[in-house]
XYZ file of C-alpha atoms in Angstrom:
490
model
C 0.000 0.000 0.000
C 2.720 2.392 1.011
C 4.613 1.531 -2.180
C 1.620 2.633 -4.336
C 1.332 5.880 -2.365
C 5.061 6.517 -2.849
C 4.742 5.969 -6.590
C 1.808 8.402 -6.789
C 3.765 11.017 -4.812
C 6.758 10.587 -7.135
C 4.551 11.085 -10.220
C 3.027 14.252 -8.749
C 6.470 15.611 -7.854
C 7.758 14.904 -11.366
C 4.730 16.629 -12.912
C 5.307 19.691 -10.709
C 8.965 19.953 -11.751
C 8.091 19.470 -15.425
C 5.351 22.120 -15.273
C 7.731 24.683 -13.748
C 10.324 23.891 -16.396
C 7.864 24.412 -19.287
C 6.486 27.646 -17.779
C 10.005 28.981 -17.326
C 10.882 28.103 -20.932
C 7.841 30.053 -22.184
C 8.829 33.062 -20.097
C 12.495 32.998 -21.111
C 11.512 32.889 -24.809
C 8.720 35.485 -24.492
C 6.166 32.953 -25.725
C 2.611 33.156 -24.503
C 0.886 29.792 -23.967
C -1.918 29.311 -26.483
C -5.347 30.467 -25.372
C -8.398 28.291 -25.927
C -10.262 29.100 -29.120
C -13.543 30.950 -28.733
C -16.733 29.376 -30.026
C -18.296 32.796 -30.654
C -18.823 33.825 -34.277
C -18.761 37.552 -33.546
C -17.754 38.437 -30.042
C -17.103 42.125 -30.709
C -13.848 44.031 -30.635
C -13.191 43.198 -26.973
C -12.828 39.454 -27.687
C -10.708 39.810 -30.840
C -7.018 39.234 -30.274
C -4.671 41.267 -32.512
C -3.292 38.156 -34.232
C -6.829 37.122 -35.220
C -7.349 40.224 -37.337
C -7.791 39.659 -41.069
C -5.087 42.272 -41.731
C -2.538 40.417 -39.595
C -3.057 37.295 -41.709
C -2.998 39.329 -44.919
C 0.602 38.601 -45.789
C 2.802 36.400 -47.952
C 2.483 34.918 -51.430
C -0.912 34.836 -53.173
C -2.388 31.636 -54.586
C -2.228 30.978 -58.348
C 0.568 33.534 -58.875
C 4.063 34.430 -57.687
C 3.541 37.745 -55.986
C 3.268 38.713 -52.333
C 0.945 41.119 -50.569
C 3.712 43.314 -49.179
C 5.231 44.030 -52.603
C 1.831 45.072 -53.959
C 1.212 47.353 -50.957
C 4.472 49.239 -51.434
C 4.143 49.460 -55.217
C 0.520 50.588 -55.172
C 0.452 52.951 -52.202
C 3.685 54.819 -52.914
C 4.090 54.646 -56.690
C 0.890 53.914 -58.583
C -2.066 55.103 -56.501
C -1.178 58.852 -56.541
C -0.808 58.856 -60.340
C -3.912 56.765 -61.042
C -6.004 58.954 -58.769
C -4.791 62.064 -60.557
C -5.444 60.445 -63.955
C -9.065 59.520 -63.178
C -9.730 63.150 -62.240
C -8.902 64.299 -65.785
C -11.834 65.285 -68.028
C -11.366 62.345 -70.384
C -11.803 59.817 -67.568
C -14.348 61.512 -65.304
C -17.300 61.532 -67.727
C -18.905 58.129 -68.263
C -21.894 57.503 -70.537
C -24.263 54.921 -69.089
C -27.876 53.770 -69.324
C -29.235 53.341 -65.790
C -32.801 52.738 -66.987
C -32.380 49.365 -68.637
C -34.840 46.844 -67.169
C -33.657 43.792 -65.240
C -33.705 40.839 -67.676
C -33.927 38.124 -65.011
C -36.664 38.977 -62.504
C -39.409 41.574 -61.996
C -37.958 44.967 -61.188
C -38.123 45.838 -57.477
C -38.269 49.525 -58.325
C -35.441 51.939 -57.732
C -34.147 52.730 -54.272
C -35.839 55.774 -52.731
C -32.927 56.618 -50.436
C -31.601 60.033 -51.470
C -27.966 58.846 -51.502
C -28.857 56.218 -54.127
C -29.651 58.979 -56.631
C -27.288 59.699 -59.535
C -27.111 63.249 -60.846
C -26.581 63.188 -64.637
C -24.252 65.745 -66.129
C -25.840 68.655 -68.064
C -25.007 68.592 -71.760
C -23.357 72.001 -71.459
C -20.756 70.625 -69.024
C -19.530 67.823 -71.309
C -16.318 68.633 -73.220
C -17.049 69.088 -76.914
C -14.651 66.343 -77.995
C -16.423 63.797 -75.787
C -19.912 64.807 -76.925
C -18.944 64.202 -80.559
C -19.173 60.470 -79.938
C -16.678 57.622 -79.779
C -17.191 55.789 -83.054
C -13.752 57.094 -84.016
C -11.534 57.014 -81.027
C -8.137 58.409 -81.665
C -7.377 61.850 -82.953
C -8.951 65.210 -83.584
C -9.041 64.391 -87.297
C -10.999 61.218 -86.529
C -13.543 63.142 -84.479
C -13.960 65.649 -87.283
C -14.827 62.799 -89.623
C -17.402 61.443 -87.157
C -19.328 64.718 -87.272
C -19.551 64.937 -91.066
C -22.215 63.717 -93.441
C -21.170 61.319 -96.199
C -21.018 64.207 -98.679
C -18.911 66.362 -96.370
C -16.589 63.450 -95.703
C -15.940 63.004 -99.402
C -14.953 66.677 -99.718
C -12.907 66.904 -96.534
C -10.947 63.668 -96.844
C -8.951 65.186 -99.665
C -8.085 68.194 -97.509
C -6.632 66.120 -94.684
C -4.687 63.612 -96.758
C -1.501 64.963 -95.211
C -2.494 63.490 -91.844
C -4.601 60.464 -92.853
C -3.386 57.725 -95.175
C -5.731 55.660 -97.343
C -5.202 52.808 -94.910
C -6.413 55.038 -92.078
C -9.519 56.060 -94.012
C -10.385 52.443 -94.670
C -9.866 51.666 -90.997
C -12.146 54.530 -89.934
C -14.905 53.185 -92.185
C -14.423 49.689 -90.789
C -14.503 50.622 -87.076
C -18.249 50.276 -86.519
C -18.386 46.878 -88.225
C -15.365 45.688 -86.272
C -16.787 46.774 -82.912
C -19.975 44.819 -83.582
C -17.968 41.702 -84.405
C -15.652 41.708 -81.368
C -16.064 39.122 -78.618
C -16.992 41.429 -75.785
C -16.946 40.141 -72.224
C -19.707 42.592 -71.239
C -23.180 43.537 -72.361
C -22.374 47.055 -73.556
C -24.838 49.908 -73.178
C -26.109 51.428 -76.403
C -24.606 54.900 -76.155
C -26.994 56.203 -78.796
C -30.036 55.283 -76.683
C -32.071 58.288 -75.489
C -31.860 56.793 -71.974
C -28.039 56.896 -71.968
C -26.641 59.886 -70.062
C -23.233 61.255 -69.163
C -22.367 61.040 -65.484
C -19.585 62.971 -63.757
C -17.949 60.258 -61.653
C -16.288 62.788 -59.356
C -19.679 64.244 -58.398
C -21.248 60.799 -57.922
C -18.635 58.951 -55.835
C -18.975 55.312 -54.824
C -19.920 55.072 -51.142
C -22.387 53.524 -48.698
C -25.914 54.556 -49.678
C -27.956 52.409 -47.296
C -28.961 50.011 -50.098
C -29.087 46.507 -48.578
C -31.482 43.702 -47.739
C -33.181 41.116 -49.997
C -32.760 43.108 -53.229
C -28.981 43.531 -52.821
C -28.583 39.963 -51.586
C -30.431 38.562 -54.623
C -27.988 40.278 -57.004
C -24.851 38.854 -55.362
C -26.479 35.455 -54.814
C -27.358 35.244 -58.506
C -23.784 36.131 -59.447
C -22.175 33.525 -57.184
C -24.718 30.716 -57.390
C -25.549 30.814 -61.092
C -22.447 32.168 -62.825
C -19.345 30.895 -60.997
C -19.361 27.319 -62.382
C -20.624 26.054 -59.030
C -22.998 23.084 -58.587
C -25.990 23.738 -56.339
C -24.857 20.993 -53.964
C -21.800 23.078 -52.996
C -22.473 26.003 -50.651
C -20.388 29.097 -50.186
C -19.164 29.829 -46.638
C -21.507 32.047 -44.591
C -24.290 31.611 -47.146
C -27.529 32.083 -45.157
C -29.380 29.876 -47.640
C -27.086 26.931 -46.961
C -28.297 24.107 -44.682
C -26.552 23.594 -41.359
C -23.255 21.800 -41.931
C -21.930 21.482 -38.411
C -18.210 22.260 -38.155
C -17.577 22.398 -41.919
C -16.961 26.193 -41.925
C -16.693 26.195 -45.706
C -13.889 23.636 -45.989
C -16.037 21.574 -48.359
C -16.402 24.612 -50.625
C -12.661 25.236 -50.791
C -11.887 21.567 -51.443
C -14.281 21.806 -54.401
C -12.696 25.098 -55.527
C -9.158 23.691 -55.438
C -10.316 20.783 -57.568
C -11.378 23.100 -60.391
C -9.240 23.951 -63.390
C -7.234 27.164 -63.091
C -9.590 29.138 -65.354
C -12.731 28.442 -63.308
C -10.861 29.034 -60.063
C -9.647 32.375 -61.407
C -13.209 33.319 -62.382
C -14.464 32.843 -58.810
C -11.512 34.740 -57.346
C -12.107 37.692 -59.702
C -15.737 38.004 -58.605
C -14.843 37.574 -54.923
C -12.089 40.183 -55.266
C -14.462 42.663 -56.884
C -17.033 42.060 -54.132
C -14.333 42.697 -51.503
C -13.198 45.884 -53.209
C -16.744 47.254 -53.334
C -17.241 46.427 -49.645
C -14.042 48.287 -48.743
C -15.280 51.379 -50.582
C -18.551 51.237 -48.653
C -16.705 50.913 -45.326
C -14.288 53.739 -46.186
C -17.026 56.105 -47.368
C -19.728 55.439 -44.778
C -22.408 57.900 -43.708
C -21.257 58.761 -40.181
C -23.473 61.752 -39.481
C -26.367 63.478 -41.212
C -27.070 66.421 -38.970
C -27.842 70.053 -39.861
C -28.238 69.324 -43.562
C -24.590 68.316 -43.995
C -23.605 64.677 -44.422
C -20.313 63.456 -42.955
C -18.682 60.490 -44.700
C -15.711 58.553 -43.399
C -14.226 55.224 -42.319
C -16.422 52.847 -40.334
C -14.120 50.400 -38.541
C -16.982 48.403 -37.069
C -18.487 47.831 -40.530
C -15.072 46.852 -41.882
C -14.578 44.336 -39.079
C -18.017 42.827 -39.694
C -17.136 42.130 -43.312
C -13.481 41.138 -43.022
C -12.423 40.252 -39.471
C -11.441 36.593 -39.210
C -13.222 36.141 -35.884
C -16.486 37.488 -37.290
C -16.263 35.744 -40.673
C -14.856 32.343 -39.587
C -11.609 33.033 -41.431
C -13.275 34.254 -44.628
C -11.971 37.826 -44.224
C -8.391 37.034 -45.214
C -9.470 34.948 -48.206
C -11.698 37.776 -49.426
C -8.907 40.324 -49.165
C -6.381 38.075 -50.903
C -8.826 37.735 -53.786
C -8.831 41.539 -54.002
C -5.047 41.482 -54.443
C -5.401 38.742 -57.050
C -7.900 40.833 -59.028
C -5.537 43.816 -58.745
C -2.772 41.741 -60.377
C -5.081 40.635 -63.207
C -6.063 44.198 -64.110
C -2.479 45.406 -63.620
C -1.358 42.775 -66.123
C -4.000 43.937 -68.603
C -2.707 47.516 -68.364
C 0.829 46.240 -68.944
C -0.356 44.359 -72.043
C -2.358 47.251 -73.512
C 0.371 49.873 -73.069
C 1.586 49.587 -76.706
C -1.937 50.423 -77.893
C -1.851 53.798 -76.126
C 1.810 54.553 -76.779
C 1.170 55.029 -80.505
C 1.211 58.617 -81.728
C -2.186 58.197 -83.376
C -3.886 57.681 -80.013
C -5.040 60.978 -78.566
C -7.401 61.045 -75.561
C -9.493 63.701 -77.250
C -11.714 66.139 -75.333
C -11.294 69.187 -77.560
C -8.797 70.887 -75.244
C -5.335 70.379 -76.759
C -3.421 71.256 -73.574
C -5.637 69.057 -71.412
C -5.399 66.173 -73.881
C -1.600 66.333 -74.045
C -1.263 66.398 -70.260
C -3.669 63.464 -69.896
C -1.756 61.369 -72.435
C 1.525 62.169 -70.681
C 0.118 61.175 -67.291
C -1.256 57.926 -68.739
C 2.171 57.065 -70.172
C 3.727 57.718 -66.741
C 1.289 55.201 -65.262
C 2.301 52.633 -67.894
C 6.005 53.232 -67.174
C 5.430 52.531 -63.479
C 3.495 49.362 -64.321
C 6.277 48.120 -66.612
C 8.743 48.465 -63.748
C 6.726 46.133 -61.495
C 8.563 42.781 -61.486
C 5.867 40.292 -60.390
C 3.093 40.285 -62.981
C 0.460 37.554 -63.272
C 1.211 35.105 -66.097
C -1.997 34.668 -68.061
C -0.352 32.234 -70.524
C -1.175 29.360 -68.170
C -4.871 30.005 -68.839
C -6.661 28.297 -71.755
C -3.410 26.555 -72.610
C -4.655 22.978 -73.007
C -6.115 21.170 -76.003
C -7.167 23.773 -78.569
C -10.812 22.721 -78.920
C -11.296 22.293 -75.157
C -9.496 25.579 -74.458
C -11.663 27.418 -76.987
C -14.847 25.960 -75.478
C -13.745 26.871 -71.952
C -12.803 30.398 -73.005
C -16.221 30.921 -74.605
C -17.932 29.570 -71.478
C -15.800 31.910 -69.371
C -16.766 34.874 -71.583
C -20.490 34.097 -71.572
C -20.607 33.678 -67.793
C -18.958 37.046 -67.333
C -21.225 38.658 -69.924
C -24.208 37.340 -67.987
C -22.907 39.002 -64.811
C -22.751 42.314 -66.682
C -26.464 41.893 -67.464
C -27.231 41.251 -63.780
C -25.930 44.761 -63.027
C -29.169 46.085 -64.557
C -31.006 44.414 -61.669
C -29.339 46.543 -58.964
C -32.030 48.714 -57.366
C -29.770 51.547 -56.179
C -28.854 53.854 -59.100
C -25.468 54.819 -57.683
C -24.630 51.173 -56.910
C -25.757 50.247 -60.414
C -23.545 52.961 -61.924
C -20.393 51.794 -60.152
C -21.265 48.124 -60.554
C -21.680 48.501 -64.316
C -18.486 50.539 -64.610
C -16.338 48.112 -62.608
C -17.738 45.030 -64.338
C -17.129 46.669 -67.722
C -13.609 47.626 -66.627
C -12.839 44.033 -65.632
C -14.434 42.763 -68.844
C -12.202 45.110 -70.828
C -9.165 43.816 -68.926
C -10.091 40.231 -69.849
C -10.610 41.265 -73.477
C -7.078 42.729 -73.460
C -5.473 39.654 -71.881
C -6.990 37.398 -74.520
C -6.037 39.694 -77.437
C -2.254 39.558 -77.093
C -1.556 38.648 -80.730
C -3.842 41.386 -82.048
C -2.177 44.025 -79.839
C 1.292 42.931 -80.984
C 0.253 43.453 -84.605
C -1.020 46.998 -84.150
C 0.046 49.469 -86.803
C 2.054 52.406 -85.455
C 0.458 55.211 -87.469
C -3.010 53.894 -88.317
C -5.826 52.147 -86.481
C -5.747 48.365 -86.548
C -8.726 46.232 -87.498
C -7.577 43.517 -85.126
C -8.061 45.287 -81.800
C -9.966 48.400 -80.775
C -11.139 49.986 -77.554
C -14.080 52.367 -77.383
C -13.861 55.435 -75.187
C -16.414 53.840 -72.862
C -14.148 50.793 -72.434
C -11.081 52.981 -71.815
C -12.862 55.050 -69.163
C -14.226 51.911 -67.479
C -10.820 50.163 -67.556
C -8.915 52.981 -65.858
C -11.621 53.811 -63.330
C -12.113 50.139 -62.415
C -8.395 49.771 -61.781
C -8.486 53.070 -59.893
C -11.118 51.561 -57.595
C -8.885 48.546 -56.869
C -5.885 50.785 -56.273
C -7.992 52.876 -53.884
C -9.141 49.746 -52.030
C -5.584 48.633 -51.335
C -4.673 52.155 -50.249
C -7.696 52.211 -47.925
C -6.631 48.901 -46.378
C -3.522 50.708 -45.167
C -5.767 53.314 -43.509
C -7.932 50.644 -41.864
C -4.811 48.888 -40.579
C -3.779 52.100 -38.813
C -7.291 52.672 -37.405
C -7.424 49.134 -36.020
C -4.025 49.547 -34.372
C -5.100 52.821 -32.790
C -8.297 51.190 -31.526
C -6.354 48.414 -29.823
């Protein structure tokens, strides 16, 4: 009996010595013993440890490419963002022609949002620069815009007078532009700019921000995009989807196992849409209605709203994935700008507004942006996409294009006019980026001094492309601001 008691005492003594040794080792190495994980989905800021923050996990190399978050942060925030912001404030890029009255093609219209901040103020005709009002059927130079405004008879007389600046090849190209644009494989459902419902909007006077538009109408738009257009079977549920049945402790792991099993192209498609969704949410958090007293609205950063959408503790780890998809989308559109630079570097391309000084300064600023982009060393390699068997690759590419085109049509179902404006613009910008990435051969064969029949961009596409990338650049810049606000809060 006494031997058993002695053994028990010896075991307890050994455990005591071992416990003191381990505790001392933790203290000497400044290591805090791990705390038990909380079962709460959203315990508020008091229960969120700093290392649980989505921004603390937002680091390292991104999936499906060879670039890291930190390199993008430095490049964007210190080199590219200031120039892109300045560029999108130029007259050529601030006026966007859009039809916000197109009916929803998929379900009965809910009616437009009655919240005053959802309203879009169209630009009076008198405020539009004369070169932009002349239309964008001919996109390059002042001479091209002159031709667009002439009748057939006038064109016949005037073409002889400007032969010194336009070759016969150029004239043939001008005549062929409209036919070529109709034949191109667009990734977006383009608005008819000649429609009486299409209006110019000053993007600087109608900024993207939180309008109060939410609830079933907004949810139906995003649900339709994810559930019906991202190559996903109905048996697979996205994480945090309120329509999904209870799955116990799955926490979305089944979804990501399915996603990783997809081909690169379909995986990229989902990440592009998720990244765009994240970017839009960041804009809403950064430009949130904080106060509406005395007839003056105050807009600013809402940290609580940001945490709700992106904090790992409140999103079961989804926050970091969402933000990494934003960086992935940034790289895709950055690559498209890199690829399309030769198109804009040609002397024939003039971002025409009718103001020669303004146009020259805008072109110079755009070329500075391209020079910065060329210096970035870690671009996404799109050659790995649609690189398999030719017939299968062509079929997959067409499926990819049609899915994205369908998403552009869903934008006409957004009930908030301002949300619809920025949704259409950013979807068209991304669609233009995809069009560029899959037109590499045509861009390489561009003629230096005359328009090419192989690849064209309308003014609407150019404005959407640069403003969409400007939105992504702003999102990454705003993440830096939210990181500082979260640190100050702690």
